[in-house]
Coordinates of C-alpha atoms in Angstrom, one line a residue:
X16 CA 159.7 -47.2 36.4
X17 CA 162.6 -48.0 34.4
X18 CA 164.1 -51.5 33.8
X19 CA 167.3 -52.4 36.2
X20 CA 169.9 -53.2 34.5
X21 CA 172.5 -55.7 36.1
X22 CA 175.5 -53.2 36.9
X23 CA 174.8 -49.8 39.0
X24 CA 176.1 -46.8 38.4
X25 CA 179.2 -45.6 40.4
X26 CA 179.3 -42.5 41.3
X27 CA 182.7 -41.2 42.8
X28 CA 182.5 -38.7 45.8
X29 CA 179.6 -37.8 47.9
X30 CA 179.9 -34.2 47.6
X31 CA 176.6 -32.0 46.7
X32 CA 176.9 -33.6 43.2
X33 CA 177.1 -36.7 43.8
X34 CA 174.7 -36.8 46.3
X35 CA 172.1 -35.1 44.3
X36 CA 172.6 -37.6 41.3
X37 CA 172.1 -40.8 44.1
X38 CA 169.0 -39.3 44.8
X39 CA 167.5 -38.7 41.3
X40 CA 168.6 -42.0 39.9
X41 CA 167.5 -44.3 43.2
X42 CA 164.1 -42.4 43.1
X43 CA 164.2 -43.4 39.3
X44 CA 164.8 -47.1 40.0
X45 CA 167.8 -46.9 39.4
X46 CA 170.8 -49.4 41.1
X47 CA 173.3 -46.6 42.2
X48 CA 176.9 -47.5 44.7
X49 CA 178.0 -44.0 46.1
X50 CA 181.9 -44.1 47.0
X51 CA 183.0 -41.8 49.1
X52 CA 186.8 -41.5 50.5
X53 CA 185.6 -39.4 53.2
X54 CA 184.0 -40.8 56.7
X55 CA 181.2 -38.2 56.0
X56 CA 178.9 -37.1 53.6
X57 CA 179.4 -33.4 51.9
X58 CA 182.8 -33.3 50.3
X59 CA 183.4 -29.4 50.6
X60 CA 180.6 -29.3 53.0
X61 CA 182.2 -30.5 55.8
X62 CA 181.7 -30.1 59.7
X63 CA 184.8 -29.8 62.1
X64 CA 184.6 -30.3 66.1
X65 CA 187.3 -28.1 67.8
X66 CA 186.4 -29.2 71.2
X67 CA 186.0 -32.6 72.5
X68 CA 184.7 -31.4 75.9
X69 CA 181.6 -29.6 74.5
X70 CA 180.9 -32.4 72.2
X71 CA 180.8 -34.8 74.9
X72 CA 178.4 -32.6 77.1
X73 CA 176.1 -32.9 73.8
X74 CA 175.8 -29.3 73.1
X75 CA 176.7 -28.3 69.7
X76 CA 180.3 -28.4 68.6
X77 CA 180.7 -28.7 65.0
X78 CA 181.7 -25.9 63.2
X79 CA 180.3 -25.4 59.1
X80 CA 184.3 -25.1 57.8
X81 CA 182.8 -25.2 54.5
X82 CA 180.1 -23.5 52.4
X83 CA 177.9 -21.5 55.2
X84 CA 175.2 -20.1 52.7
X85 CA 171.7 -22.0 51.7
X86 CA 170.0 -20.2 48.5
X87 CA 168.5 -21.1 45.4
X88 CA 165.9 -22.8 47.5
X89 CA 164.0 -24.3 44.4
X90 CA 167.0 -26.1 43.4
X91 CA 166.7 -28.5 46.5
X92 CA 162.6 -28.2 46.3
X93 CA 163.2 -30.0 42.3
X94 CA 165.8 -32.7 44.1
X95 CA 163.7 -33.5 47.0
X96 CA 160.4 -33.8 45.3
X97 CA 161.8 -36.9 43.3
X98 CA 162.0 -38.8 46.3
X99 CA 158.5 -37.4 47.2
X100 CA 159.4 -35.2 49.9
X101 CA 160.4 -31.6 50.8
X102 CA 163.3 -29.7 52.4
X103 CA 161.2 -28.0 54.7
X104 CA 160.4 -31.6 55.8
X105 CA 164.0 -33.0 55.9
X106 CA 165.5 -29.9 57.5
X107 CA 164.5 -27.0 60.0
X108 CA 165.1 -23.7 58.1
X109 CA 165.2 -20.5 58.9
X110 CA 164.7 -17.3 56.7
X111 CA 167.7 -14.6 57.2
X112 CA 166.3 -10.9 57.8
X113 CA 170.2 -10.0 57.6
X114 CA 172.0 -11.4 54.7
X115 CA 175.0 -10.4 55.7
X116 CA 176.8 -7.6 58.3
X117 CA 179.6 -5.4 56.8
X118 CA 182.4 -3.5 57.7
X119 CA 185.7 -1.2 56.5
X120 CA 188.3 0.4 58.5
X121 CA 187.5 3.3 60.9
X122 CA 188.9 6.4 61.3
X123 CA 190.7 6.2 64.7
X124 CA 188.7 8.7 66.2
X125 CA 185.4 7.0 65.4
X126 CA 183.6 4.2 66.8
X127 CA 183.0 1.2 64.8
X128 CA 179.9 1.1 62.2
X129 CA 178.7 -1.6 60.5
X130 CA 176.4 -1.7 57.1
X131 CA 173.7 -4.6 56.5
X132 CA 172.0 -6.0 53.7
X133 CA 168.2 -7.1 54.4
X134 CA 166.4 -9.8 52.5
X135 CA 163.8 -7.2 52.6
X136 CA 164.8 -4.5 49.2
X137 CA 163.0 -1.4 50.7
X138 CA 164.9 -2.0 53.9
X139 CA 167.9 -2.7 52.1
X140 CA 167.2 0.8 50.1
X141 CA 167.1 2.8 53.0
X142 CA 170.0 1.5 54.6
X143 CA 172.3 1.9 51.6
X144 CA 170.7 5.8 51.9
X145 CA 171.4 6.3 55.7
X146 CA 174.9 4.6 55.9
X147 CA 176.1 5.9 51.9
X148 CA 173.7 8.8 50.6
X149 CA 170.8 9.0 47.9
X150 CA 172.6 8.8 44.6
X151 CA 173.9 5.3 46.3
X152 CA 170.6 4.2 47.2
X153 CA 168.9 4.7 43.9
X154 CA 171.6 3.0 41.9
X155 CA 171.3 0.3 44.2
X156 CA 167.7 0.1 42.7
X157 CA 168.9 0.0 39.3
X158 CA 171.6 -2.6 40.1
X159 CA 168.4 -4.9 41.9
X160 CA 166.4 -4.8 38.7
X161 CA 169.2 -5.4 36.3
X162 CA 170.3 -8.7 38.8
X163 CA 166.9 -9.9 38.8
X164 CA 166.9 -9.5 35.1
X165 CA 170.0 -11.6 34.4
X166 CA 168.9 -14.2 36.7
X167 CA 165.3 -14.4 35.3
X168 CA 167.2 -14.7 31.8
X169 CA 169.9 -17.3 32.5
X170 CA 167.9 -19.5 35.4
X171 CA 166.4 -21.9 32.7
X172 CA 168.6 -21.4 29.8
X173 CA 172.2 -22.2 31.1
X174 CA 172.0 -22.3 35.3
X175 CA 169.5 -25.6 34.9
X176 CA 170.1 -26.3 32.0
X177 CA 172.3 -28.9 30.3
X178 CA 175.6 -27.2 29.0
X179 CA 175.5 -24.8 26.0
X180 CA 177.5 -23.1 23.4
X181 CA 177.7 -19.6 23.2
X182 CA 175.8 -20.2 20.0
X183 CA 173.4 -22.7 21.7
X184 CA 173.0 -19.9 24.8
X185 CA 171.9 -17.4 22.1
X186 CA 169.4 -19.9 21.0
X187 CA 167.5 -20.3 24.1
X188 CA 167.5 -16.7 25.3
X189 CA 166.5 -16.1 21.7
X190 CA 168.5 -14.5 18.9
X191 CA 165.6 -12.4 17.6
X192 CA 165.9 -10.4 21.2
X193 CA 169.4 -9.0 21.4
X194 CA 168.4 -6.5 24.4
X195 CA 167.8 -9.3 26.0
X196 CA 171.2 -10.7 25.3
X197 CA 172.7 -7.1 25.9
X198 CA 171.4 -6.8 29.1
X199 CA 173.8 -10.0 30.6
X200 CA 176.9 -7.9 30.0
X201 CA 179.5 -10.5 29.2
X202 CA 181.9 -8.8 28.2
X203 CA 181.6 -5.9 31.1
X204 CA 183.9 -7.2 33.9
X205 CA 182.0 -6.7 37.2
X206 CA 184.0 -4.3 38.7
X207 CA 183.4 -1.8 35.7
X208 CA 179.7 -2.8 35.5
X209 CA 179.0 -1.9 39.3
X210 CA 180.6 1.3 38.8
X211 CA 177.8 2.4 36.5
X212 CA 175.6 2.3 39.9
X213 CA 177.2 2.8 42.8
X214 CA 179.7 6.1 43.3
X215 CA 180.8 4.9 46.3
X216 CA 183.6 2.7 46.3
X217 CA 182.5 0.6 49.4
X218 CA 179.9 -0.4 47.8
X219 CA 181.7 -1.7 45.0
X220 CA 183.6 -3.8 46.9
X221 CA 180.7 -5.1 48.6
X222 CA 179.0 -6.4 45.3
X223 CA 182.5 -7.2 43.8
X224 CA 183.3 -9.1 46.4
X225 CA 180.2 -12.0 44.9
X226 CA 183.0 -12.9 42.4
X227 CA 184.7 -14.7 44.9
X228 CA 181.4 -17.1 45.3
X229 CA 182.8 -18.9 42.2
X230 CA 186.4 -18.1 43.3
X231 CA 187.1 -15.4 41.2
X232 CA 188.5 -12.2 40.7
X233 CA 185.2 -8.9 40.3
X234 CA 188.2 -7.4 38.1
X235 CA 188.5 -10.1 35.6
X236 CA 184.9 -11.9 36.1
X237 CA 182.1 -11.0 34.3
X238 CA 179.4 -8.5 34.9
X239 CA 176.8 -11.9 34.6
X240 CA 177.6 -12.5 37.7
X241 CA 175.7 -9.9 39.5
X242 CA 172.8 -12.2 39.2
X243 CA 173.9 -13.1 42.7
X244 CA 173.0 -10.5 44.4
X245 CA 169.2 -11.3 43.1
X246 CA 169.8 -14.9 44.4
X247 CA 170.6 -13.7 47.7
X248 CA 168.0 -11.4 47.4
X249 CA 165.4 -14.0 46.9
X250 CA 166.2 -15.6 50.1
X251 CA 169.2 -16.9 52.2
X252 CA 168.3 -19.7 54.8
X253 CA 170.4 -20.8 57.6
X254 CA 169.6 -25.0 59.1
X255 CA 169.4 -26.4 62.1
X256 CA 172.6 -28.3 62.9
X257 CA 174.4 -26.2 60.4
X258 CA 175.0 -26.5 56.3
X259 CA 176.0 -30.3 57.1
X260 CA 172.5 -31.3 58.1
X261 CA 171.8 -30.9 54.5
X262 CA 174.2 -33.1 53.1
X263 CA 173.6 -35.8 56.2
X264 CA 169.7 -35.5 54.6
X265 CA 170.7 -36.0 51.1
X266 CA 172.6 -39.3 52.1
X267 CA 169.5 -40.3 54.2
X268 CA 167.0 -40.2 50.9
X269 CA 169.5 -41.4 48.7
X270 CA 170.2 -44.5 50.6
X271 CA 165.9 -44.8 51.7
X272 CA 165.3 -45.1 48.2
X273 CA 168.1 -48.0 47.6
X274 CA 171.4 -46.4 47.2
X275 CA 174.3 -48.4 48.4
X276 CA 176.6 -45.8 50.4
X277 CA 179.7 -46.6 51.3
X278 CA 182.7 -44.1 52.9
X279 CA 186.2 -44.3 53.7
X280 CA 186.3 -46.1 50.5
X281 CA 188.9 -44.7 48.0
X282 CA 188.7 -45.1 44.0
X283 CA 191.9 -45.6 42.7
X284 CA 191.5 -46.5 38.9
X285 CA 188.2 -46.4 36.8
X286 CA 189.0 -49.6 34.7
X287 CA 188.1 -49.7 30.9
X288 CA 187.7 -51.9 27.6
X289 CA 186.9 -51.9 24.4
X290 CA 187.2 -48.2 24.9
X291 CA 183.9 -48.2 27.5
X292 CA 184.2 -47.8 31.4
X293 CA 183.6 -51.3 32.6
X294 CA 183.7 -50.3 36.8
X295 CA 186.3 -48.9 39.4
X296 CA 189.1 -50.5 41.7
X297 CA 189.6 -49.4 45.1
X298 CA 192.2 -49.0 46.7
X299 CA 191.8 -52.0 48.9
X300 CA 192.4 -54.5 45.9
X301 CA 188.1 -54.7 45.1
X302 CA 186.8 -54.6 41.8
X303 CA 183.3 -52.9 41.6
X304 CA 181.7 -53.7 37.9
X305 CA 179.7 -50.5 36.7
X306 CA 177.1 -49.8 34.1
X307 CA 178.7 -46.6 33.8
X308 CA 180.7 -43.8 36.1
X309 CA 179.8 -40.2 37.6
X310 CA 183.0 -39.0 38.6
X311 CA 181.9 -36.2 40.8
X312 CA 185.5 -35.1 42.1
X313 CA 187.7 -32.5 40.8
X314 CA 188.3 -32.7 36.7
X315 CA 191.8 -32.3 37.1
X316 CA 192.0 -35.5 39.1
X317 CA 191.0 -37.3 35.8
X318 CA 194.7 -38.1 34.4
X319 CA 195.9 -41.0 32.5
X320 CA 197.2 -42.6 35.6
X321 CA 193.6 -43.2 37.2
X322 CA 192.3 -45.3 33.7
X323 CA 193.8 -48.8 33.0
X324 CA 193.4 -47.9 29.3
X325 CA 191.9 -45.2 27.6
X326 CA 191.7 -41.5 29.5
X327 CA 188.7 -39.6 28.3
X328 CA 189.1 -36.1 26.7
X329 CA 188.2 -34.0 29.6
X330 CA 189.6 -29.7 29.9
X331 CA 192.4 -29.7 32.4
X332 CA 192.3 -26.6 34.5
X333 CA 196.1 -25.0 34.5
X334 CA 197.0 -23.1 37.6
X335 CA 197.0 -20.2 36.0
X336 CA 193.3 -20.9 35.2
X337 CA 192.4 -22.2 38.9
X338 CA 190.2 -20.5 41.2
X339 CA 190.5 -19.2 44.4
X340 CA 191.9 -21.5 47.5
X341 CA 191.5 -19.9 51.3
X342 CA 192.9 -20.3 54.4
X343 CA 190.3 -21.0 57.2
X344 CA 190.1 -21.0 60.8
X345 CA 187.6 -23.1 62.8
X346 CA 187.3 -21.9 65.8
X347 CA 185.5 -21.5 69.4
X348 CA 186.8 -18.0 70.0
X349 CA 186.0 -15.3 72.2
X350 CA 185.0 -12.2 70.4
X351 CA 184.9 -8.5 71.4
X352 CA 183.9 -4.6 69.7
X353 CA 181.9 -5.3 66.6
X354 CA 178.9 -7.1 66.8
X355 CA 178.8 -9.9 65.0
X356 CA 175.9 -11.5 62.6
X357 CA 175.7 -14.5 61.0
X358 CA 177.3 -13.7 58.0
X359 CA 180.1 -10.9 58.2
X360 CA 182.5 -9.5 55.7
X361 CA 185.5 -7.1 57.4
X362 CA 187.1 -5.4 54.2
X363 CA 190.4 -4.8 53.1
X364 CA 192.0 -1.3 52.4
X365 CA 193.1 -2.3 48.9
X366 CA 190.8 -4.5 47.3
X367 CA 192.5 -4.8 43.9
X368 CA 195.7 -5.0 45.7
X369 CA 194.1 -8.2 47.4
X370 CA 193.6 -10.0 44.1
X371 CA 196.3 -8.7 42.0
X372 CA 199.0 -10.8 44.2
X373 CA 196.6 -13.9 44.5
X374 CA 195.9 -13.9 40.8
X375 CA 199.5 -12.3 39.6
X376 CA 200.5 -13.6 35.9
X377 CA 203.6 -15.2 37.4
X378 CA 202.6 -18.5 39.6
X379 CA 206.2 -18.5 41.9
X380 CA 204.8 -14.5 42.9
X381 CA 201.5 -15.2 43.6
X382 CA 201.1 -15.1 47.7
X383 CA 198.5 -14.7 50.3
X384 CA 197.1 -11.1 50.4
X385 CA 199.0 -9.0 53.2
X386 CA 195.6 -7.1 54.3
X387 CA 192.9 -9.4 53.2
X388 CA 189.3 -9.2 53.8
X389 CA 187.9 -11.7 56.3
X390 CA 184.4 -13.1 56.6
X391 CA 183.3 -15.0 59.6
X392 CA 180.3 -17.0 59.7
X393 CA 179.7 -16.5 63.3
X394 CA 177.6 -19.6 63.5
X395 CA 176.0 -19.5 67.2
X396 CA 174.9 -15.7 66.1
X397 CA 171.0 -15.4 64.3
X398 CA 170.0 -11.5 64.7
X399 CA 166.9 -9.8 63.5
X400 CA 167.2 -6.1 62.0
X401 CA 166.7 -3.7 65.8
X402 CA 168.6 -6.5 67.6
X403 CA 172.0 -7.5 68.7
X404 CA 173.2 -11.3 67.9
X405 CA 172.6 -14.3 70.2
X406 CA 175.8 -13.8 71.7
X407 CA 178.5 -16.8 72.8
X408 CA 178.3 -20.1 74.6
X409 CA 177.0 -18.6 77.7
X410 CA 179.1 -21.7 79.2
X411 CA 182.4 -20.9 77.9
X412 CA 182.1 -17.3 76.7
X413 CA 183.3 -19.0 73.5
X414 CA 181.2 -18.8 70.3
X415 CA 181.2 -21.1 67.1
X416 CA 183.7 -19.0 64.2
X417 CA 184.5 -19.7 60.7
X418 CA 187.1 -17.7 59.9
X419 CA 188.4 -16.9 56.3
X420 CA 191.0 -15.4 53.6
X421 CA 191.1 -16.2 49.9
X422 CA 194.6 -17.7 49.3
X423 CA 195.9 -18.7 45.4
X424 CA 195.3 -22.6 44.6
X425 CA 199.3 -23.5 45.1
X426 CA 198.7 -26.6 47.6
X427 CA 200.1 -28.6 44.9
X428 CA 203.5 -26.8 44.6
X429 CA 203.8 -25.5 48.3
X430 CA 202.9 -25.7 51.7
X431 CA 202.3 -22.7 54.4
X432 CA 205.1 -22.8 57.0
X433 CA 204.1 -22.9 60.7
X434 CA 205.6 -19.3 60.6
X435 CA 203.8 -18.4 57.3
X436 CA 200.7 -19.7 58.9
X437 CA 201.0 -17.7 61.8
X438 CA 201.8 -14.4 59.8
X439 CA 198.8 -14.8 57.6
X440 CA 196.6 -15.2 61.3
X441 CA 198.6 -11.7 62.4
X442 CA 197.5 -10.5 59.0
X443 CA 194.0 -11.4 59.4
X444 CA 193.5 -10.3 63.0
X445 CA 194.7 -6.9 62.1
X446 CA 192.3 -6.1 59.6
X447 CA 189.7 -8.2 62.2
X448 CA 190.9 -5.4 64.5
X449 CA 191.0 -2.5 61.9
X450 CA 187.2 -2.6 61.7
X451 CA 186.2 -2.4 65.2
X452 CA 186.3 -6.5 66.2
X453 CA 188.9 -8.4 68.2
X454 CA 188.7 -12.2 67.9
X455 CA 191.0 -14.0 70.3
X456 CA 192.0 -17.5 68.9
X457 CA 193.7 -19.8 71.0
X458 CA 195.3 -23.0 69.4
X459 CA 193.9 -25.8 71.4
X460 CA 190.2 -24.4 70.3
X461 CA 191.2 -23.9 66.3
X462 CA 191.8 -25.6 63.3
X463 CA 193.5 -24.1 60.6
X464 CA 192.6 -25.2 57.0
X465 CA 195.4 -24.2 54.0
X466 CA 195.6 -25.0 50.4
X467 CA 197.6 -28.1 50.6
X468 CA 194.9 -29.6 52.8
X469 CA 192.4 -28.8 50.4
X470 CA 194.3 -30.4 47.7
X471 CA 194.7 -33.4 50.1
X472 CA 191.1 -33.2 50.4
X473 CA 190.0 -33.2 46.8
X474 CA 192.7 -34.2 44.7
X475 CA 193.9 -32.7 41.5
X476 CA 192.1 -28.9 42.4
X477 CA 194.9 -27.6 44.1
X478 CA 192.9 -26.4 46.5
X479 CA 190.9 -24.6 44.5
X480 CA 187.7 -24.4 45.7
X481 CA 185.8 -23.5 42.6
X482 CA 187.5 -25.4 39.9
X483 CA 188.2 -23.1 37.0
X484 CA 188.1 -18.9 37.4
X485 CA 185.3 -17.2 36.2
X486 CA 187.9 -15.3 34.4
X487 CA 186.7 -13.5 31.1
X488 CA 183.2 -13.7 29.1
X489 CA 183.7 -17.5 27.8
X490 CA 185.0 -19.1 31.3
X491 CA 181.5 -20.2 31.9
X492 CA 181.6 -22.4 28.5
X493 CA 185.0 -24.0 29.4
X494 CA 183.1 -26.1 31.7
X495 CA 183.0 -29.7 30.7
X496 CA 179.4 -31.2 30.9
X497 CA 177.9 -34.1 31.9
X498 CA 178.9 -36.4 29.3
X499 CA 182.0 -37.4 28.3
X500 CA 183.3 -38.7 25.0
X501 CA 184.4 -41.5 26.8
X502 CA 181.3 -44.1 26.5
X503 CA 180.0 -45.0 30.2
X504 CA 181.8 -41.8 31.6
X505 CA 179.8 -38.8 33.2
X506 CA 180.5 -35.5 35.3
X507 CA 179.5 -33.5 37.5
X508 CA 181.0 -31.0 40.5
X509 CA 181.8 -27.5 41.4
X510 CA 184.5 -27.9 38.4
X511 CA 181.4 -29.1 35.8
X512 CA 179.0 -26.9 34.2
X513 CA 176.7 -24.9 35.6
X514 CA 179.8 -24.8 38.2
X515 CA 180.6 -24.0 41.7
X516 CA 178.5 -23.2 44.9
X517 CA 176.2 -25.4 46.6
X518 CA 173.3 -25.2 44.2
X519 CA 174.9 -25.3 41.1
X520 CA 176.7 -28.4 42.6
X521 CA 173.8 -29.8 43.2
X522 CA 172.2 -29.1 39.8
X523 CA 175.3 -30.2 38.6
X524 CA 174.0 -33.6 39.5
X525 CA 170.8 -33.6 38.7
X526 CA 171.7 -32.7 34.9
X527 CA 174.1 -35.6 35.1
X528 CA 171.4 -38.2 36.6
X529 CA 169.1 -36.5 33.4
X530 CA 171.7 -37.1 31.3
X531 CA 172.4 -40.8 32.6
X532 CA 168.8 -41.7 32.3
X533 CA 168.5 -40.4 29.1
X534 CA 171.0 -42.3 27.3
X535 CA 169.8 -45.3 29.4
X536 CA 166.4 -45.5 27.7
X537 CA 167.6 -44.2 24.7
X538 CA 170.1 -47.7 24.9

C-alpha cells in the first residue's frame, strides 16, 4: 500500500469519472475529497421524480433522464474489483434479449410494424431477413464481423488505454500489419461505410444513428465507430432502480474505502503557485489544500477566470466543434398504438435533413430538427422476444418515459421559448404519432430538459452532452488526456480521451487515477 501523503487529491464533480477515479485511488490508499455541486451522485446520470404522490406511496418514481444504456460490462468488472467486489454484487442486473425496438413512418393504410435488434446475432439475422430481405441480412453479417473486428483492435490499444497519437495508435495495433490498420476505416465516414452492407436505407439509419452515442453526426463521424454495434452486441444490461443505482453504488465503495464525499459543494477557483495547483476554493469562502486536482467537469469550463494564477493549456472546444445537446422529456405518460420496449428509436423522414440544421456551418441557423427522431426509454417496460412489454402503472395507467430529440449545444447563446418549447413537443409527437404510437403528456407529470439547463448543469459544455464531435478521422485525438502540463492538474470526463458514454467516462477515470498514481510513486 502506498505511503499517504498529507494533502488528498480533489477531484471536482462526481460524475462517472470522477467517481471511478475515487474508487481506484481510496482502494489504493489513497486520501481522496470528492466535490460535487450537485445533491446527488452521477452528474449526467441523473434521476428525476415527476410525481410526488407516487413517490410518497413508495413505489418507483424516478425517471433515468440521463444515460439509460449499461454496456461494456468489463469496464465496471476492472473498477469494482479494486475495491474487492463485483457489480453483480453491488447491483441487480438484468441481460436485455431486445436491445432496442424500432420504427419508421407507415403508409396510412397499414398498421404499425416495428423491427428489433436481439442480443442474440442469429436471431438478429433472421429478423433483419423477415422485416428487410436476404441481401440485408447477409450484409448485416459482414457489418457484425467487421464491428467485432474494430472493437477487438481498438479495446486495449486506445479505448483503455492512456491517450495516443495517431503515430503512437499505429504503434500498438502494430505498423508491420496495415490490414489491420485498414480495416478501422478512419477516414470512411459511417454513413458511406454502412452503405457497403446494407441496401436498405432504414437500415442505415438504424446503424447511423450510433453516431449520436458520442453526439455526433453518422455523416461526418467516422466509420470506427461501428464498433458499437459489437458493444451492444456483447450485451446491454438494464439495473434495478434504474442507471442511477450505479452511480449511488460507486459513491457507496468510494466513500467504504475512505473517500470523503461531499455535495452541494461548488468549486469556484483551483488556486495555484509557483506554477503548481496548491487546492480549490469553494464557493462558500473555504479553502481545501490539495496534493493535486482531477477536474472531472467539462474542459471548456477550465478558463482563466477559475485559476488564481496560471490557466493550464487545455483544447477548448468551439461551438462549432461541440457535440450534440437534446431536449428531454421526463415523463409519467399514458401511451397508446405501438408497443413499446425498453429501448425505442421512432425515425425521422429525412435523416440528413435532421443533422444538416443541427450541425449547419453557420451557428445563428442552426435549430432544433422540425421532424426529429425520438427515442424513449420506456423504463417500467422489460419484454422478452414472443412477448408484449410489462405495460404501465397498473395504478395510474401511467408508465415511466424518457423522452428525447438531439438539439445543437446553443444553451450558452439562447434559450428555448415556452412557445419554442412547446413546438418542438408538437414536433416530436407527430413523428411519435407518424409511426403508429401516441404518447399523451400532460404538464403537471413532465419535466422538460433543454440546452440551457444542461449548460446550467455542467458548465462551459453548452449543453453538449458529449464534449467535442466525433467529427472527421482525428476528432478522437483532440481529446485532452489525463495529464495536464499544468503540474498537480489532471482530467478526466465525457470531454477527455477515450471520451463520452458511460464506460468511457468511467475509464476515463480510471486512466486518470493510473496516471495520478503513477507520477505519485514515481515522486
Amino acid at each position: 500500500m502506498l505511503a499517504k501523503p498529507e494533502k488528498p487529491t480533489v477531484i471536482v464533480g462526481a460524475g462517472m469519472a470522477g467517481l471511478a477515479a475515487a474508487m481506484a485511488l481510496a482502494a489504493a490508499g489513497e486520501p481522496v475529497t470528492l466535490l460535487e455541486m450537485q445533491a446527488y451522485p452521477g452528474g449526467k446520470m441523473r434521476q428525476l421524480a415527476v410525481d410526488k404522490g407516487i413517490h410518497d406511496r413508495g413505489q418507483q418514481s424516478g425517471i433515468d433522464s440521463g444515460p439509460t444504456v449499461f454496456t461494456m460490462k468489463w469496464v465496471f468488472e476492472r473498477l469494482f474489483a479494486a475495491c474487492d467486489t463485483t457489480p453483480e454484487r453491488e447491483l441487480t442486473l438484468t441481460k436485455a434479449e431486445i436491445l432496442a425496438r424500432h420504427a419508421w413512418q407507415q403508409p396510412s393504410n397499414s398498421e404499425s410494424s416495428t423491427f428489433d435488434l436481439f442480443a442474440d446475432e442469429k436471431a438478429s439475422i433472421d429478423s433483419v431477413g423477415r422485416f428487410f430481405d436476404a441481401e440485408n441480412a447477409k450484409g448485416f453479417q459482414r457489418f457484425s464481423k467487421d464491428a467485432a473486428t474494430i472493437f477487438e483492435t481498438l479495446r486495449d490499444t486506445f479505448i483503455a488505454a492512456p491517450r495516443p497519437s495517431p503515430i503512437g495508435l499505429g504503434r500498438r495495433v502494430g505498423l508491420s500489419q496495415p490490414s489491420r490498420l485498414f480495416a478501422l476505416r478512419p477516414f470512411s465516414t459511417l454513413w458511406g461505410a454502412l452503405g457497403d452492407y446494407f441496401p436498405d436505407p432504414r437500415l442505415r439509419q438504424l446503424f447511423g444513428r450510433y453516431a449520436t452515442y458520442v453526439g455526433s453526426s453518422p455523416y461526418m463521424a467516422p466509420a470506427t465507430l461501428m464498433l458499437i454495434a459489437h458493444v451492444e452486441q456483447a450485451g446491454v444490461w438494464t439495473i434495478d432502480g434504474g442507471m442511477h443505482a450505479l452511480a449511488k453504488a460507486m459513491r457507496r465503495l468510494a466513500k467504504d474505502h475512505g473517500a470523503n464525499i461531499r455535495e452541494t459543494t461548488r468549486v469556484t477557483q483551483i488556486e495555484t503557485e509557483f506554477g503548481a495547483v496548491t487546492g480549490v476554493r469553494l464557493a462558500n469562502g473555504e479553502r481545501i489544500d490539495a496534493a493535486r486536482v482531477l477536474w472531472c467537469g467539462d474542459v471548456s469550463a477550465l478558463t482563466r477566470d477559475l485559476f488564481s494564477e496560471r490557466s493550464p493549456s487545455v483544447p477548448f472546444v468551439k461551438e462549432q466543434k461541440r457535440s450534440l445537446s437534446a431536449i428531454t422529456w421526463s415523463a409519467r405518460a399514458k401511451t397508446s398504438g405501438m408497443e413499446l420496449d425498453h429501448h425505442n428509436v421512432l425515425f425521422s423522414n429525412d435523416y440528413k435533413a435532421e443533422f444538416d440544421c443541427i450541425f449547419e456551418r453557420s451557428l445563428t441557423r442552426r435549430q432544433v430538427p422540425q421532424d426529429p427522431t425520438v427515442y424513449i426509454c420506456a423504463q417500467d417496460r422489460k419484454a422478452k422476444p414472443g412477448t408484449q412489454g410489462s405495460g404501465a402503472d397498473s395504478a395510474l395507467d401511467r408508465e415511466r418515459l424518457l423522452c428525447l430529440i438531439n438539439a445543437p449545444a446553443f444553451g450558452d447563446r439562447r434559450t428555448l421559448t415556452h412557445e419554442e418549447l412547446a413546438t418542438c413537443q408538437t414536433n416530436m409527437q407527430a413523428r411519435l404519432q407518424a409511426c403508429g404510437l401516441t404518447v399523451e403528456l400532460e404538464p403537471d407529470h413532465t419535466v422538460i430538459t433543454q440546452p440551457s439547463d444542461f449548460n446550467t448543469l455542467f458548465p462551459g459544455s453548452g449543453g453538449a452532452l458529449y464534449g467535442r464531435a466525433s467529427h472527421g478521422w482525428t476528432a478522437s485525438f483532440a481529446r485532452p488526456g489525463s495529464k495536464t502540463k499544468l503540474p498537480g492538474l489532471y482530467l478526466a470526463g465525457g470531454s477527455v480521451h477515450p471520451g463520452a458514454g458511460v464506460p468511457m467516462a468511467t475509464l476515463s477515470g480510471m486512466l486518470a487515477a493510473q496516471q495520478i498514481i503513477k507520477d505519485r510513486v514515481s515522486n
